[in-house]
Short mmCIF file of C-alpha atoms and ligand atoms in Angstrom, two decimals:
data_model
loop_
_atom_site.label_atom_id
_atom_site.label_comp_id
_atom_site.label_asym_id
_atom_site.label_seq_id
_atom_site.Cartn_x
_atom_site.Cartn_y
_atom_site.Cartn_z
CA VAL A 254 -6.31 -0.51 -27.70
CA TYR A 255 -2.96 -2.07 -26.76
CA GLU A 256 -0.72 -4.35 -28.78
CA VAL A 257 2.40 -5.49 -26.87
CA LYS A 258 5.05 -7.56 -28.70
CA ASP A 259 7.92 -9.46 -27.09
CA LEU A 260 8.33 -6.80 -24.41
CA LYS A 261 11.51 -6.98 -22.37
CA LYS A 262 12.84 -4.88 -19.53
CA THR A 263 16.20 -5.46 -17.94
CA TYR A 264 17.54 -3.41 -15.04
CA GLN A 265 21.29 -3.15 -14.57
CA ILE A 266 22.73 -2.65 -11.08
CA GLY A 267 26.50 -2.53 -11.14
CA ASP A 268 27.33 -5.70 -13.06
CA VAL A 269 24.15 -7.56 -12.09
CA LYS A 270 21.32 -7.72 -14.62
CA THR A 271 17.72 -8.24 -13.54
CA ASP A 272 15.23 -9.32 -16.20
CA ALA A 273 11.99 -7.79 -14.92
CA LEU A 274 10.09 -8.63 -18.15
CA ARG A 275 11.33 -11.47 -20.37
CA GLY A 276 9.23 -11.21 -23.50
CA VAL A 277 5.59 -10.32 -22.83
CA ASN A 278 3.02 -10.54 -25.62
CA LEU A 279 -0.37 -9.06 -24.91
CA THR A 280 -3.39 -7.57 -26.64
CA ILE A 281 -5.91 -5.40 -24.80
CA ASN A 282 -9.13 -4.63 -26.67
CA GLU A 283 -11.30 -1.58 -26.21
CA GLY A 284 -13.71 -1.87 -23.30
CA GLU A 285 -11.83 -4.60 -21.46
CA PHE A 286 -11.89 -4.83 -17.64
CA THR A 287 -8.73 -6.84 -17.24
CA ALA A 288 -6.42 -7.73 -14.37
CA ILE A 289 -2.72 -8.57 -14.49
CA ALA A 290 -2.19 -10.93 -11.55
CA GLY A 291 0.93 -12.59 -10.18
CA PRO A 292 3.31 -12.86 -7.24
CA SER A 293 5.18 -9.96 -5.68
CA GLY A 294 8.12 -9.08 -7.95
CA SER A 295 6.69 -10.81 -11.02
CA GLY A 296 6.69 -7.68 -13.23
CA LYS A 297 3.16 -6.21 -12.94
CA SER A 298 4.18 -2.63 -12.10
CA THR A 299 6.96 -2.77 -14.69
CA LEU A 300 4.46 -3.83 -17.37
CA LEU A 301 1.98 -1.10 -16.44
CA HIS A 302 4.69 1.58 -16.41
CA LEU A 303 5.90 0.52 -19.86
CA ILE A 304 2.46 0.46 -21.51
CA GLY A 305 1.72 3.71 -19.70
CA GLY A 306 4.69 5.29 -21.44
CA LEU A 307 6.32 6.11 -18.10
CA ASP A 308 9.46 4.14 -18.91
CA LYS A 309 11.16 2.67 -22.01
CA PRO A 310 11.48 -1.07 -22.61
CA SER A 311 14.85 -2.73 -23.26
CA SER A 312 13.35 -4.27 -26.41
CA GLY A 313 9.97 -5.10 -27.95
CA GLU A 314 7.11 -2.94 -29.24
CA ILE A 315 4.10 -1.25 -27.69
CA TYR A 316 1.22 0.07 -29.81
CA LEU A 317 -1.54 2.21 -28.34
CA ASN A 318 -4.50 2.63 -30.70
CA GLY A 319 -2.28 1.53 -33.60
CA LYS A 320 0.45 4.06 -32.85
CA ARG A 321 3.88 2.93 -31.65
CA ILE A 322 4.58 4.53 -28.26
CA ASP A 323 7.65 2.84 -26.81
CA GLN A 324 10.23 5.00 -28.58
CA LEU A 325 8.59 8.41 -28.31
CA ASP A 326 10.68 11.25 -26.95
CA LYS A 327 9.73 12.75 -23.60
CA LYS A 328 7.50 15.47 -25.07
CA ASP A 329 5.49 13.26 -27.46
CA GLY A 330 5.19 10.49 -24.86
CA ALA A 331 3.80 12.98 -22.35
CA ALA A 332 1.30 14.27 -24.92
CA VAL A 333 -0.04 10.76 -25.62
CA ARG A 334 -0.33 9.98 -21.90
CA LEU A 335 -2.06 13.26 -21.19
CA SER A 336 -4.70 12.83 -23.88
CA THR A 337 -5.46 9.15 -23.55
CA LEU A 338 -4.38 7.53 -20.29
CA GLY A 339 -5.13 7.70 -16.59
CA PHE A 340 -2.56 6.15 -14.22
CA VAL A 341 -2.95 5.12 -10.59
CA PHE A 342 0.43 4.45 -8.96
CA GLN A 343 1.06 1.67 -6.40
CA ALA A 344 2.72 4.29 -4.16
CA TYR A 345 0.17 7.02 -5.11
CA ASN A 346 2.81 9.70 -5.91
CA LEU A 347 0.70 12.53 -4.51
CA ILE A 348 2.30 15.98 -4.29
CA PRO A 349 2.82 16.78 -0.60
CA VAL A 350 2.31 20.56 -0.85
CA LEU A 351 -0.97 20.30 -2.79
CA THR A 352 -4.38 19.65 -1.28
CA ALA A 353 -6.47 16.60 -2.16
CA LEU A 354 -8.46 18.77 -4.58
CA GLU A 355 -5.34 20.19 -6.24
CA ASN A 356 -3.80 16.72 -6.51
CA ALA A 357 -6.98 15.37 -8.11
CA ALA A 358 -7.03 18.32 -10.53
CA PHE A 359 -3.39 17.93 -11.47
CA VAL A 360 -3.79 16.14 -14.82
CA LEU A 361 -6.49 18.62 -15.87
CA GLU A 362 -4.11 21.46 -15.02
CA LEU A 363 -1.43 19.91 -17.23
CA GLN A 364 -4.07 19.72 -19.96
CA GLY A 365 -4.63 23.47 -19.67
CA VAL A 366 -8.19 23.27 -18.31
CA SER A 367 -9.37 26.47 -16.54
CA LYS A 368 -9.20 26.57 -12.74
CA LYS A 369 -12.99 26.73 -12.39
CA ASP A 370 -13.58 23.73 -14.67
CA ARG A 371 -10.79 21.55 -13.36
CA GLU A 372 -11.77 22.10 -9.72
CA ALA A 373 -15.36 21.18 -10.56
CA LYS A 374 -14.26 17.99 -12.30
CA ALA A 375 -11.75 17.12 -9.56
CA LEU A 376 -14.40 17.68 -6.89
CA ALA A 377 -16.82 15.41 -8.74
CA ALA A 378 -14.15 12.68 -8.89
CA LEU A 379 -13.40 13.10 -5.17
CA LYS A 380 -17.14 12.96 -4.42
CA THR A 381 -17.42 9.59 -6.17
CA LEU A 382 -14.69 8.31 -3.88
CA GLU A 383 -16.31 9.87 -0.79
CA MET A 384 -13.32 12.18 -0.40
CA ASP A 385 -14.98 15.54 -1.20
CA GLU A 386 -15.25 16.55 2.47
CA LEU A 387 -11.47 16.17 2.81
CA LYS A 388 -10.62 18.20 -0.32
CA ASP A 389 -8.50 20.77 1.54
CA ARG A 390 -6.33 18.23 3.36
CA ARG A 391 -2.69 17.69 2.42
CA PRO A 392 -1.59 14.07 1.83
CA ASN A 393 0.10 13.79 5.25
CA GLN A 394 -3.21 14.72 6.85
CA LEU A 395 -4.97 11.73 5.29
CA SER A 396 -5.10 8.06 6.16
CA GLY A 397 -3.47 5.49 3.83
CA GLY A 398 -6.73 4.54 2.19
CA GLN A 399 -7.75 8.21 1.83
CA GLN A 400 -4.49 8.97 0.01
CA GLN A 401 -5.11 6.00 -2.25
CA ARG A 402 -8.54 7.37 -3.15
CA VAL A 403 -7.10 10.79 -4.03
CA ALA A 404 -4.68 8.99 -6.39
CA VAL A 405 -7.62 7.22 -8.04
CA ALA A 406 -9.61 10.49 -8.27
CA ARG A 407 -6.67 12.12 -10.08
CA ALA A 408 -6.75 9.36 -12.73
CA LEU A 409 -10.53 9.59 -13.13
CA ALA A 410 -10.93 13.39 -13.12
CA ALA A 411 -9.74 13.89 -16.72
CA ASN A 412 -12.14 11.24 -18.11
CA PRO A 413 -9.47 9.24 -19.96
CA LYS A 414 -10.46 6.42 -22.37
CA VAL A 415 -7.93 4.03 -20.81
CA ILE A 416 -7.10 3.68 -17.11
CA LEU A 417 -4.05 1.77 -15.84
CA ALA A 418 -4.36 1.13 -12.09
CA ASP A 419 -1.57 -0.44 -10.02
CA GLU A 420 -3.08 -2.09 -6.91
CA PRO A 421 -5.91 0.51 -6.61
CA THR A 422 -7.61 -1.23 -3.64
CA ALA A 423 -4.56 -2.40 -1.64
CA ASN A 424 -5.18 -0.01 1.28
CA LEU A 425 -8.98 -0.02 1.22
CA ASP A 426 -11.29 -1.95 3.52
CA SER A 427 -13.83 -4.32 2.00
CA GLU A 428 -16.71 -1.86 1.71
CA THR A 429 -14.76 1.13 0.41
CA GLY A 430 -12.95 -1.18 -2.01
CA GLN A 431 -16.23 -2.69 -3.24
CA ARG A 432 -17.71 0.76 -3.89
CA LEU A 433 -14.64 1.74 -5.90
CA ILE A 434 -14.77 -1.49 -7.90
CA HIS A 435 -18.47 -0.97 -8.63
CA TYR A 436 -17.85 2.59 -9.78
CA MET A 437 -15.03 1.54 -12.13
CA LYS A 438 -17.21 -1.25 -13.51
CA LYS A 439 -19.97 1.28 -14.13
CA LEU A 440 -17.57 3.58 -16.04
CA ASN A 441 -16.47 0.55 -18.03
CA GLN A 442 -19.98 -0.65 -18.90
CA GLU A 443 -21.64 2.73 -19.43
CA GLN A 444 -18.83 4.74 -21.02
CA GLY A 445 -16.65 1.99 -22.48
CA VAL A 446 -13.58 3.05 -20.50
CA THR A 447 -10.86 0.38 -20.79
CA PHE A 448 -9.33 -0.72 -17.46
CA VAL A 449 -6.08 -2.60 -16.94
CA PHE A 450 -5.41 -3.38 -13.26
CA SER A 451 -2.45 -4.89 -11.53
CA THR A 452 -3.90 -6.49 -8.43
CA HIS A 453 -3.69 -9.18 -5.76
CA ASP A 454 -7.12 -8.31 -4.36
CA PRO A 455 -9.42 -11.34 -4.72
CA ARG A 456 -12.48 -9.05 -4.43
CA LEU A 457 -11.34 -7.12 -7.52
CA LEU A 458 -10.36 -10.30 -9.36
CA GLU A 459 -13.97 -11.52 -8.86
CA HIS A 460 -15.22 -8.65 -10.99
CA VAL A 461 -12.84 -8.58 -13.92
CA SER A 462 -13.68 -10.14 -17.27
CA ARG A 463 -10.17 -11.38 -17.92
CA ILE A 464 -7.16 -12.28 -15.76
CA VAL A 465 -3.69 -12.37 -17.34
CA ARG A 466 -1.30 -14.38 -15.13
CA ILE A 467 2.30 -13.21 -14.93
CA GLU A 468 5.20 -14.92 -13.22
CA ASP A 469 8.88 -14.06 -13.28
CA GLY A 470 8.49 -11.55 -16.11
CA LYS A 471 6.48 -13.79 -18.45
CA VAL A 472 2.78 -14.31 -19.12
CA THR A 473 1.98 -17.86 -17.99
CA GLY A 474 -1.67 -18.02 -18.96
CA GLU A 475 -5.04 -16.38 -18.68
CA GLU A 476 -8.57 -16.95 -17.47
CA GLN A 477 -11.94 -15.50 -18.33
CA PRO A 478 -13.87 -15.75 -15.09
CA LYS A 479 -16.86 -13.82 -16.44
CA PRO A 480 -18.03 -13.29 -20.03
CA MET A 481 -17.80 -9.61 -21.04
CA VAL B 1145 0.99 -5.81 27.81
CA TYR B 1146 -1.14 -2.79 26.84
CA GLU B 1147 -3.73 -0.91 28.85
CA VAL B 1148 -5.40 1.93 26.93
CA LYS B 1149 -7.86 4.23 28.75
CA ASP B 1150 -10.25 6.69 27.11
CA LEU B 1151 -7.73 7.51 24.41
CA LYS B 1152 -8.48 10.57 22.31
CA LYS B 1153 -6.65 12.19 19.42
CA THR B 1154 -7.83 15.38 17.77
CA TYR B 1155 -6.08 17.00 14.83
CA GLN B 1156 -6.45 20.73 14.31
CA ILE B 1157 -6.24 22.14 10.78
CA GLY B 1158 -6.76 25.90 10.77
CA ASP B 1159 -10.01 26.20 12.72
CA VAL B 1160 -11.31 22.75 11.82
CA LYS B 1161 -10.96 19.98 14.41
CA THR B 1162 -10.89 16.33 13.41
CA ASP B 1163 -11.50 13.74 16.12
CA ALA B 1164 -9.47 10.78 14.86
CA LEU B 1165 -9.93 8.83 18.13
CA ARG B 1166 -12.89 9.60 20.39
CA GLY B 1167 -12.24 7.65 23.56
CA VAL B 1168 -10.75 4.20 22.93
CA ASN B 1169 -10.51 1.67 25.75
CA LEU B 1170 -8.47 -1.43 25.07
CA THR B 1171 -6.49 -4.13 26.81
CA ILE B 1172 -3.95 -6.28 24.97
CA ASN B 1173 -2.62 -9.28 26.88
CA GLU B 1174 0.74 -10.93 26.40
CA GLY B 1175 0.82 -13.40 23.55
CA GLU B 1176 -2.22 -12.06 21.72
CA PHE B 1177 -2.49 -12.23 17.93
CA THR B 1178 -5.02 -9.45 17.49
CA ALA B 1179 -6.33 -7.36 14.60
CA ILE B 1180 -7.77 -3.85 14.68
CA ALA B 1181 -10.23 -3.78 11.77
CA GLY B 1182 -12.41 -1.01 10.39
CA PRO B 1183 -13.13 1.27 7.42
CA SER B 1184 -10.59 3.55 5.78
CA GLY B 1185 -10.20 6.63 7.97
CA SER B 1186 -11.60 4.99 11.11
CA GLY B 1187 -8.48 5.53 13.24
CA LYS B 1188 -6.46 2.30 12.98
CA SER B 1189 -3.11 3.90 12.08
CA THR B 1190 -3.66 6.67 14.63
CA LEU B 1191 -4.25 4.07 17.37
CA LEU B 1192 -1.16 2.06 16.42
CA HIS B 1193 1.02 5.17 16.32
CA LEU B 1194 -0.17 6.26 19.76
CA ILE B 1195 0.37 2.89 21.44
CA GLY B 1196 3.66 2.67 19.58
CA GLY B 1197 4.71 5.91 21.27
CA LEU B 1198 5.25 7.58 17.88
CA ASP B 1199 2.79 10.36 18.69
CA LYS B 1200 1.09 11.84 21.79
CA PRO B 1201 -2.64 11.55 22.44
CA SER B 1202 -4.83 14.63 23.08
CA SER B 1203 -6.06 12.90 26.28
CA GLY B 1204 -6.27 9.47 27.87
CA GLU B 1205 -3.63 7.04 29.16
CA ILE B 1206 -1.49 4.33 27.63
CA TYR B 1207 0.32 1.76 29.78
CA LEU B 1208 2.88 -0.63 28.31
CA ASN B 1209 3.82 -3.44 30.71
CA GLY B 1210 2.40 -1.39 33.58
CA LYS B 1211 4.43 1.71 32.75
CA ARG B 1212 2.71 4.86 31.52
CA ILE B 1213 4.13 5.78 28.10
CA ASP B 1214 1.92 8.50 26.64
CA GLN B 1215 3.65 11.44 28.31
CA LEU B 1216 7.28 10.39 28.01
CA ASP B 1217 9.70 12.90 26.60
CA LYS B 1218 11.31 12.18 23.24
CA LYS B 1219 14.38 10.45 24.68
CA ASP B 1220 12.57 8.15 27.15
CA GLY B 1221 9.86 7.34 24.59
CA ALA B 1222 12.49 6.33 22.07
CA ALA B 1223 14.23 4.11 24.65
CA VAL B 1224 10.99 2.23 25.42
CA ARG B 1225 10.23 1.76 21.75
CA LEU B 1226 13.72 0.58 21.00
CA SER B 1227 13.79 -2.06 23.72
CA THR B 1228 10.28 -3.41 23.47
CA LEU B 1229 8.46 -2.69 20.21
CA GLY B 1230 8.71 -3.46 16.53
CA PHE B 1231 6.71 -1.25 14.15
CA VAL B 1232 5.70 -1.85 10.54
CA PHE B 1233 4.45 1.33 8.87
CA GLN B 1234 1.57 1.43 6.36
CA ALA B 1235 3.83 3.46 4.04
CA TYR B 1236 6.97 1.44 4.99
CA ASN B 1237 9.17 4.50 5.69
CA LEU B 1238 12.30 2.87 4.27
CA ILE B 1239 15.42 5.01 3.96
CA PRO B 1240 16.08 5.60 0.25
CA VAL B 1241 19.89 5.73 0.44
CA LEU B 1242 20.23 2.49 2.41
CA THR B 1243 20.15 -1.01 0.98
CA ALA B 1244 17.50 -3.56 1.96
CA LEU B 1245 20.00 -5.12 4.38
CA GLU B 1246 20.91 -1.77 5.96
CA ASN B 1247 17.25 -0.84 6.26
CA ALA B 1248 16.45 -4.17 7.93
CA ALA B 1249 19.41 -3.68 10.31
CA PHE B 1250 18.42 -0.13 11.19
CA VAL B 1251 16.77 -0.76 14.57
CA LEU B 1252 19.68 -3.00 15.64
CA GLU B 1253 22.07 -0.19 14.69
CA LEU B 1254 20.12 2.23 16.90
CA GLN B 1255 20.43 -0.36 19.69
CA GLY B 1256 24.22 -0.28 19.31
CA VAL B 1257 24.60 -3.85 18.01
CA SER B 1258 27.92 -4.52 16.21
CA LYS B 1259 27.93 -4.40 12.42
CA LYS B 1260 28.74 -8.11 12.13
CA ASP B 1261 25.89 -9.15 14.46
CA ARG B 1262 23.26 -6.79 13.13
CA GLU B 1263 23.92 -7.73 9.51
CA ALA B 1264 23.62 -11.41 10.40
CA LYS B 1265 20.30 -10.82 12.20
CA ALA B 1266 18.99 -8.55 9.43
CA LEU B 1267 19.96 -11.12 6.79
CA ALA B 1268 18.14 -13.84 8.73
CA ALA B 1269 15.02 -11.66 8.88
CA LEU B 1270 15.24 -10.92 5.13
CA LYS B 1271 15.71 -14.64 4.45
CA THR B 1272 12.45 -15.46 6.28
CA LEU B 1273 10.70 -13.01 3.95
CA GLU B 1274 12.47 -14.40 0.87
CA MET B 1275 14.25 -11.08 0.39
CA ASP B 1276 17.85 -12.13 1.15
CA GLU B 1277 18.85 -12.31 -2.52
CA LEU B 1278 17.84 -8.65 -2.93
CA LYS B 1279 19.74 -7.43 0.15
CA ASP B 1280 21.90 -4.93 -1.78
CA ARG B 1281 18.98 -3.25 -3.58
CA ARG B 1282 17.87 0.25 -2.69
CA PRO B 1283 14.12 0.72 -2.06
CA ASN B 1284 13.50 2.31 -5.48
CA GLN B 1285 14.97 -0.83 -7.07
CA LEU B 1286 12.35 -3.02 -5.44
CA SER B 1287 8.73 -3.79 -6.23
CA GLY B 1288 5.96 -2.56 -3.88
CA GLY B 1289 5.59 -5.90 -2.17
CA GLN B 1290 9.36 -6.30 -1.85
CA GLN B 1291 9.60 -2.92 -0.11
CA GLN B 1292 6.80 -4.00 2.22
CA ARG B 1293 8.75 -7.12 3.15
CA VAL B 1294 11.90 -5.12 3.95
CA ALA B 1295 9.75 -2.99 6.29
CA VAL B 1296 8.53 -6.15 8.02
CA ALA B 1297 12.07 -7.55 8.22
CA ARG B 1298 13.22 -4.36 9.96
CA ALA B 1299 10.55 -4.85 12.66
CA LEU B 1300 11.42 -8.53 13.11
CA ALA B 1301 15.23 -8.29 13.06
CA ALA B 1302 15.59 -6.97 16.62
CA ASN B 1303 13.38 -9.75 18.09
CA PRO B 1304 11.00 -7.43 19.94
CA LYS B 1305 8.42 -8.83 22.39
CA VAL B 1306 5.61 -6.76 20.84
CA ILE B 1307 5.08 -6.07 17.15
CA LEU B 1308 2.67 -3.41 15.86
CA ALA B 1309 2.03 -3.91 12.13
CA ASP B 1310 -0.02 -1.45 10.04
CA GLU B 1311 -1.45 -3.27 7.00
CA PRO B 1312 1.60 -5.62 6.68
CA THR B 1313 0.14 -7.63 3.77
CA ALA B 1314 -1.55 -4.87 1.74
CA ASN B 1315 0.84 -5.15 -1.20
CA LEU B 1316 1.49 -8.88 -1.09
CA ASP B 1317 -0.07 -11.52 -3.32
CA SER B 1318 -1.97 -14.40 -1.71
CA GLU B 1319 0.96 -16.81 -1.42
CA THR B 1320 3.61 -14.36 -0.22
CA GLY B 1321 1.04 -12.94 2.22
CA GLN B 1322 0.14 -16.38 3.54
CA ARG B 1323 3.79 -17.27 4.15
CA LEU B 1324 4.28 -14.03 6.09
CA ILE B 1325 1.14 -14.67 8.15
CA HIS B 1326 2.29 -18.21 8.94
CA TYR B 1327 5.72 -16.97 10.00
CA MET B 1328 4.24 -14.33 12.32
CA LYS B 1329 1.85 -16.90 13.79
CA LYS B 1330 4.85 -19.21 14.43
CA LEU B 1331 6.72 -16.41 16.25
CA ASN B 1332 3.58 -15.81 18.28
CA GLN B 1333 2.98 -19.46 19.21
CA GLU B 1334 6.62 -20.52 19.72
CA GLN B 1335 8.16 -17.38 21.20
CA GLY B 1336 5.11 -15.68 22.70
CA VAL B 1337 5.60 -12.49 20.65
CA THR B 1338 2.51 -10.26 20.95
CA PHE B 1339 1.12 -9.00 17.62
CA VAL B 1340 -1.29 -6.13 17.06
CA PHE B 1341 -2.23 -5.66 13.40
CA SER B 1342 -4.22 -3.02 11.64
CA THR B 1343 -5.60 -4.79 8.60
CA HIS B 1344 -8.34 -5.08 5.98
CA ASP B 1345 -6.92 -8.33 4.62
CA PRO B 1346 -9.52 -11.10 5.06
CA ARG B 1347 -6.75 -13.72 4.79
CA LEU B 1348 -4.97 -12.23 7.82
CA LEU B 1349 -8.28 -11.76 9.70
CA GLU B 1350 -8.88 -15.51 9.28
CA HIS B 1351 -5.79 -16.25 11.36
CA VAL B 1352 -6.09 -13.84 14.26
CA SER B 1353 -7.43 -14.87 17.65
CA ARG B 1354 -9.24 -11.60 18.27
CA ILE B 1355 -10.68 -8.82 16.08
CA VAL B 1356 -11.31 -5.39 17.60
CA ARG B 1357 -13.74 -3.41 15.41
CA ILE B 1358 -13.17 0.33 15.13
CA GLU B 1359 -15.39 2.87 13.40
CA ASP B 1360 -15.16 6.66 13.41
CA GLY B 1361 -12.57 6.71 16.18
CA LYS B 1362 -14.41 4.42 18.60
CA VAL B 1363 -14.30 0.69 19.33
CA THR B 1364 -17.68 -0.71 18.27
CA GLY B 1365 -17.21 -4.33 19.31
CA GLU B 1366 -15.03 -7.37 19.04
CA GLU B 1367 -15.01 -10.97 17.90
CA GLN B 1368 -13.01 -14.03 18.78
CA PRO B 1369 -13.00 -16.03 15.56
CA LYS B 1370 -10.59 -18.63 16.93
CA PRO B 1371 -9.82 -19.66 20.53
CA MET B 1372 -6.18 -18.84 21.46
N1 ATP C 1465 -2.40 15.00 10.38
C1 ATP C 1465 -3.74 14.86 10.31
N2 ATP C 1465 -4.52 15.97 10.30
C2 ATP C 1465 -5.87 15.86 10.22
N3 ATP C 1465 -6.54 14.70 10.15
C3 ATP C 1465 -5.81 13.57 10.13
C4 ATP C 1465 -4.38 13.57 10.20
N4 ATP C 1465 -3.94 12.30 10.13
C5 ATP C 1465 -5.05 11.51 10.04
N5 ATP C 1465 -6.17 12.27 10.04
C6 ATP C 1465 -7.55 11.81 10.00
O1 ATP C 1465 -7.77 10.96 11.12
C7 ATP C 1465 -8.65 9.90 10.74
C8 ATP C 1465 -8.03 8.57 11.09
O2 ATP C 1465 -6.88 8.35 10.31
P1 ATP C 1465 -6.10 6.96 10.33
O3 ATP C 1465 -4.87 7.13 9.49
O4 ATP C 1465 -5.90 6.50 11.73
O5 ATP C 1465 -7.15 5.98 9.62
P2 ATP C 1465 -7.02 4.43 9.22
O6 ATP C 1465 -8.09 3.70 9.93
O7 ATP C 1465 -5.62 3.97 9.41
O8 ATP C 1465 -7.37 4.45 7.67
P3 ATP C 1465 -6.82 3.57 6.43
O9 ATP C 1465 -7.50 2.25 6.56
O10 ATP C 1465 -7.28 4.36 5.25
O11 ATP C 1465 -5.32 3.48 6.54
C9 ATP C 1465 -8.92 10.05 9.24
O12 ATP C 1465 -10.20 10.60 9.03
C10 ATP C 1465 -7.84 10.99 8.77
O13 ATP C 1465 -8.28 11.81 7.70
N1 ATP C 1466 15.04 -0.08 -10.59
C1 ATP C 1466 15.15 -1.41 -10.49
N2 ATP C 1466 16.35 -2.00 -10.50
C2 ATP C 1466 16.46 -3.33 -10.40
N3 ATP C 1466 15.45 -4.18 -10.31
C3 ATP C 1466 14.21 -3.65 -10.28
C4 ATP C 1466 13.98 -2.25 -10.37
N4 ATP C 1466 12.64 -2.03 -10.30
C5 ATP C 1466 12.06 -3.25 -10.19
N5 ATP C 1466 13.00 -4.22 -10.18
C6 ATP C 1466 12.77 -5.65 -10.09
O1 ATP C 1466 11.96 -6.04 -11.20
C7 ATP C 1466 11.05 -7.08 -10.79
C8 ATP C 1466 9.63 -6.69 -11.14
O2 ATP C 1466 9.23 -5.58 -10.35
P1 ATP C 1466 7.74 -5.05 -10.36
O3 ATP C 1466 7.72 -3.80 -9.55
O4 ATP C 1466 7.24 -4.96 -11.76
O5 ATP C 1466 6.96 -6.24 -9.64
P2 ATP C 1466 5.42 -6.35 -9.21
O6 ATP C 1466 4.86 -7.54 -9.90
O7 ATP C 1466 4.72 -5.04 -9.41
O8 ATP C 1466 5.53 -6.67 -7.65
P3 ATP C 1466 4.58 -6.25 -6.40
O9 ATP C 1466 3.39 -7.15 -6.48
O10 ATP C 1466 5.45 -6.56 -5.23
O11 ATP C 1466 4.24 -4.81 -6.53
C9 ATP C 1466 11.26 -7.29 -9.30
O12 ATP C 1466 12.01 -8.46 -9.08
C10 ATP C 1466 12.03 -6.06 -8.85
O13 ATP C 1466 12.93 -6.35 -7.79
MG1 MG C 1467 3.96 -3.67 -8.13
MG1 MG C 1468 -4.12 3.41 8.10
#
């Protein structure tokens, strides 16, 4: 699914350069349930944003299903993302004026799905996350963990083949988090959806088949806690 | 420190009422290191915001150091908060145009502390959270966990006697989270600072002296995992 070669990302602030990623090499195969783990500031979100086509690297190459995606223009990059990927943001990025249902349906709307169909699919995704009763709430009328679940529902609603999730359980209590993890694992095992998480959550790390360790912008090693 | 009597909070959306808190009774004594724990949506943030004077209850009474604070007007409420409380928000609420240092110094600025003094105190708070090197960054130039630490630094910088922290370790990896927990515990044991956390983090729950369980807007019980 993903081939990442010598990926680098440097931010420039005034005359100070920050090397967020210093040469990451990574392969993600179809059907993986893999976590990127590492300290705060180590580059996890940066890596996910780059492979998600949401930002351009400073150098290096990213291939998604054999196609090079790191140098696509805005329009082509958006088309690839829309058809293949689901993204859950660390800060959710919900639209304040839309309801939970409309936020969850947002990707489907961009894909041109009819209102009737997209609201049915969005409602089903919200239902899985126990958020269907709150479908008419705006984000500022929801708790932190409820907002997080709407962000996850949005990524799931369009049934993408690959889901990139940045800290998807950070604001969830143990039980709600466990139910989410079990649901994602089910999607992975039954429908072959590929998952790449960035996470600190030990309860999620218990369930992944592969953990890629990252520190200071470089991959430092990996573990396979469970066979696939 | 806190006396909370039959606290209720109902939100009205159109003609639908949501009872976020249904009659909470709680006492917090000076020097406690206490967690409010419960499922997503159970009322933890609502409770913290009410005792933090950031919102008014629908009914019930809140006493802070013997003084009733739930019906204060905006100006008096702000004065109490400023002199006594530190607050860490679940969504951080950092100011996008200010640097990490300026954000951390914000409460001190509201208190009228001189620029020289407040920047020294804010820098010391950032240093404790290993964020001093990033003091000139704006929030959107920081990782999720780095933003969270600036939010904590802001609450610590003014040396309040009571700190209310809503999910302060949600976006921190194990080690960074542990160092923050140890620092807060040190402040508690050496300076008698009272801490009330809302948290799901089992690593933080391990360290608190008292856990108040909340479910569906009501306190359902409590535990004392460690003697004080
Ligand atoms: N402005 C609002 N209007 C309507 N309902 C609200 C509003 N704000 C919060 N709620 C509801 O009040 C309840 C309690 O919310 P609160 O934010 O206190 O939960 P929480 O325990 O902090 O959850 P989490 O662990 O997810 O952060 C939730 O069911 C939430 O949907
Ligand atoms: N716009 C930016 N300008 C400068 N530096 C940045 C910018 N965005 C991120 N960084 C830096 O790049 C590094 C990696 O950030 P990233 O968000 O990928 O970390 P992370 O592993 O996701 O951290 P966390 O666990 O705290 O979410 C950090 O040191 C961060 O300060
Ligand atoms: Mg991150
Ligand atoms: Mg909350």
